Amino acid sequence: MNLKETLKVLLGGSLFFAVSILLLYVLSGFGDRPRLADDGAKRQILHIANGSEPSGIDTHLTTGVTEHAIQMALTEGLVSEDPVNLDPVPGIAHSWDTSEDGTVYTFHLRDALWSNGDPITAQDFVLSFKRALSPKLGNEYTYMLYYLVNGEAFFKGEVEFNEVGAKALDDKTLQLTINEPTPFFLSLLNHHSWYPVHVATVLENGDLDSRSNKWAREDTFVGNGPFVIDEWKVNNVFSVRKNPLYWDADRVKLQGIRFYPLESLDTEERAFRAGQVHKTDKLPLPKIPFYIERNDPNLLLAPYLGSYHYSINTTRPPFNDKRVRQALSLSIDRESIVKNVSRAGEQAAYSIVPPDCAGYTPRQLFEKDIVKAQRLLAEAGFPGGEGFPEFNILYNTLESHKSIAEAIQQMWRKNLGIDVGLENQEWKVYLTSKMNMDYDIARYGWIGDYVDPTTFLGLYTSYSGNNNSGWGSQEYDDLLAKAAKAKSLEERMEYFHQAEKILADESPFIPIYYYMSSYLLDSRIKGWYPNLLDHHPYKYVYFEE
Amino acid sequence: MIRFILIRLLQAIPVLLIISVVTFAMVRTAPGGPFDQEVKMQDEVKAAIEAHYGLDKSAIEQYFVWLGNALQGDLGPSFKYPNRSVHELIGDAFPVSLELGIWAMLVALTLGVGAGLIASTRPNTSRDYLPMSIAMFGICIPRFVMGPLLILVFSIYLQWYNSSGWFFASDRVLPALTMGIYYAAYVARLTRGGMLEVLGQDYIRTARAKGADEKRIIFKHAFKGGMRPVVSFFGPAMANLLAGSFIVESIFQIPGLGRYFIMAAFNRDYFLIQGTVMTYAVLIIVLNLLADILLVWLSPRLRFD
């Protein structure tokens, strides 16, 4: 081929390239679109990457964090949350009285309205609780309402609803009677299972207790929160706008919120960098150290109410010997794991309850002690790891779980001379194995439902359905029961400390770290305070003018 | 031709039935159920939910109930989205995948056929090597690399497009390119091969000998025959394009069908799995049939039998 021919090809190629780029540019609308994040900051519209498509917004059917982020905008319960410390503050109830023995709460409702203009009455709450407890509905959080007198009995069909401790004394007075004094009862009311539903709308669309009732859809839903539904496009966007009928509408500065179901962590991080969202749901793990190093003003890292630990199947030898369990726990270098492996600013854990949980901080009952671990293992009959049977660490398939399991595998090999295999399973398969106790040691992530140590300590009671360790202790159960009836806060905390001592001694699980929330948040957002549940009541959130 | 179509459609019935039975059996025997979660569900609650969805009946009974409903156009409810029916979810997602698929196909055909034609007219010169090397490149770069690469350049640096979402007309550009370029590469190679084969035939030599214009030879005489490999490739490829791609849909957050395939399986959303698989099966059958009809039209040597 001669020179002329080559030049022609090159020229043609570049021309084609130039035309394509020009065409792309024209198709983009000349690149003068305002970035959504800038536009939103100007117009007080918050753009949030919200994890995944919400399974629904019916407060009695949903269980996830994704759904809750939207429900918080649409519905309000008797009480609401302080945006800084999550303490209960007046919501639909403007005030409440508590009986001397702490079992009867009388709520006085304000003159608030549903988003369709109907007044909110005490009867609405009573019927909502009835729905939440109805056996046919299949509400997964039914047990949250077992605090009510006869709540569980009604669910099990043993009594009529009029015997349940929820009564409307008049239109604006609601009386709740609970089984025993519960210091965190008011905080509990902030859980979405206690939110009211607009019963008339539910009934218009089917039975009160039918799962297939289509009342909670974009065209039918009636709420009572600071926002109402604007648009709901499945897998695309859930958009809400300010509710002018909300009782505290004057305080609400945001004009709207758009929730995008961005499932891929990389996609949401890119959306943030492209100026499309103000907040990501999470951050891809490998990128967190990079943002930390750069001291990025948009990075938010805050303790989160969750425990990452390994559950031990104590029914299988040699794990039925507590010395073996202790040895495994003592020989792990947690500081090294959070510093070198997980690297998202997590805090190493030596107990199950995260620090500063409703005023309770666990005492550190043990620390890394390889000499002691080796001695315990030898006492259990495996000096230097000799003769220790083969076993596996089970985790659900995810790179970060694998890295941690590999680090622990290495530590046990080096410190105790025992070999452990790694076994990953797809999420649902892993859940089944865990439920059926078909494992030796399994990775376990536990996120608290409300800010109180019991949400964690309750996990290892002998009667807990989520205790898959096979371990149980009457003494431990009794301590928690005593804590529930404690007269003072100090007394209650002391029972918790004693209970944790038993857990540390028996070691049915190996604590590894406490969770952190880590995501990107546009630094122009105000009124967004880091807290343990990562709850951010939207009525306090705004953009600086 | 009508007889041919009817026979093919009749053949499709047992195929679809077998697919539905196999899917049903595989889904039900997979470990883990739709309502298993990190937090264990109370037995009573689980029983209530399973009774609501008829999961307490025997597997055979469940299959026939599903089949009976499906024949009447009711594909059942989704477990993951209790407020929505499978019919509705697929009905909303399919037009999106269809639109994206058509854009991607246009990209694939324009770039692919163009490059293939250029290459085939001067085989074994730089005019052949350049487009074919680019095509090889396109085949080799996976979509999960191409997508983020395009976003990096056009959304994050140049800020011309949104990095994700499906709201404006311009949101179609990057995903269509990501999907289209991949197929364009195949089309380019198939076009080149098809054209070269036809251009070597006697009737082309005859045309050249008669002094026909080269453009006329390529477009009038050779093109129709040269496109045969592309058409037979595009039957199943089109089904793939239209059914959506999980990767592209996740990268660009597109509310299409592809993600239901994967997410429904992860969630053990039985009816949604069944619904998406059947939709895909029907698509493949219909598009293969269309491709066959088109092939007969392109090649007079083939007949409908």
PDB file of C-alpha atoms in Angstrom, chain B residues 18 20 32 64 66 83 91 96 102 106 128 136 140 143 170 174 184 196 205 211 215 217 239 256 268 283 298:
ATOM      1  CA  ILE B  18     -40.567 -28.506  29.212  1.00  0.00           C
ATOM      2  CA  SER B  20     -41.468 -24.347  32.568  1.00  0.00           C
ATOM      3  CA  GLY B  32     -32.934 -21.589  50.828  1.00  0.00           C
ATOM      4  CA  PHE B  64     -50.557 -26.860  37.896  1.00  0.00           C
ATOM      5  CA  TRP B  66     -49.253 -21.747  38.292  1.00  0.00           C
ATOM      6  CA  ASN B  83     -47.597  -5.000  46.066  1.00  0.00           C
ATOM      7  CA  GLY B  91     -44.659  -5.429  31.664  1.00  0.00           C
ATOM      8  CA  VAL B  96     -37.247  -0.428  28.600  1.00  0.00           C
ATOM      9  CA  ILE B 102     -33.143  -1.465  19.621  1.00  0.00           C
ATOM     10  CA  LEU B 106     -28.690   0.177  15.683  1.00  0.00           C
ATOM     11  CA  ASP B 128      -9.030  -4.401   6.400  1.00  0.00           C
ATOM     12  CA  MET B 136     -11.177  -7.565  17.962  1.00  0.00           C
ATOM     13  CA  CYS B 140     -12.160  -8.437  23.997  1.00  0.00           C
ATOM     14  CA  ARG B 143     -18.970  -4.654  29.060  1.00  0.00           C
ATOM     15  CA  SER B 170     -29.499  11.383  26.416  1.00  0.00           C
ATOM     16  CA  LEU B 174     -23.878   5.446  26.929  1.00  0.00           C
ATOM     17  CA  ALA B 184     -20.795  -4.384  16.583  1.00  0.00           C
ATOM     18  CA  LEU B 196     -15.754 -12.039   1.205  1.00  0.00           C
ATOM     19  CA  ARG B 205     -16.916 -12.047 -11.289  1.00  0.00           C
ATOM     20  CA  GLY B 211     -17.852  -3.626 -16.141  1.00  0.00           C
ATOM     21  CA  LYS B 215     -20.504   0.312  -5.536  1.00  0.00           C
ATOM     22  CA  ILE B 217     -21.593  -4.716  -7.164  1.00  0.00           C
ATOM     23  CA  ALA B 239     -33.213 -12.041  22.091  1.00  0.00           C
ATOM     24  CA  GLY B 256     -34.984  -3.287  32.494  1.00  0.00           C
ATOM     25  CA  ARG B 268     -35.806 -17.028  45.352  1.00  0.00           C
ATOM     26  CA  LEU B 283     -38.502 -14.189  22.866  1.00  0.00           C
ATOM     27  CA  LEU B 298     -32.244 -13.300   1.637  1.00  0.00           C
TER      28      LEU B 298
END
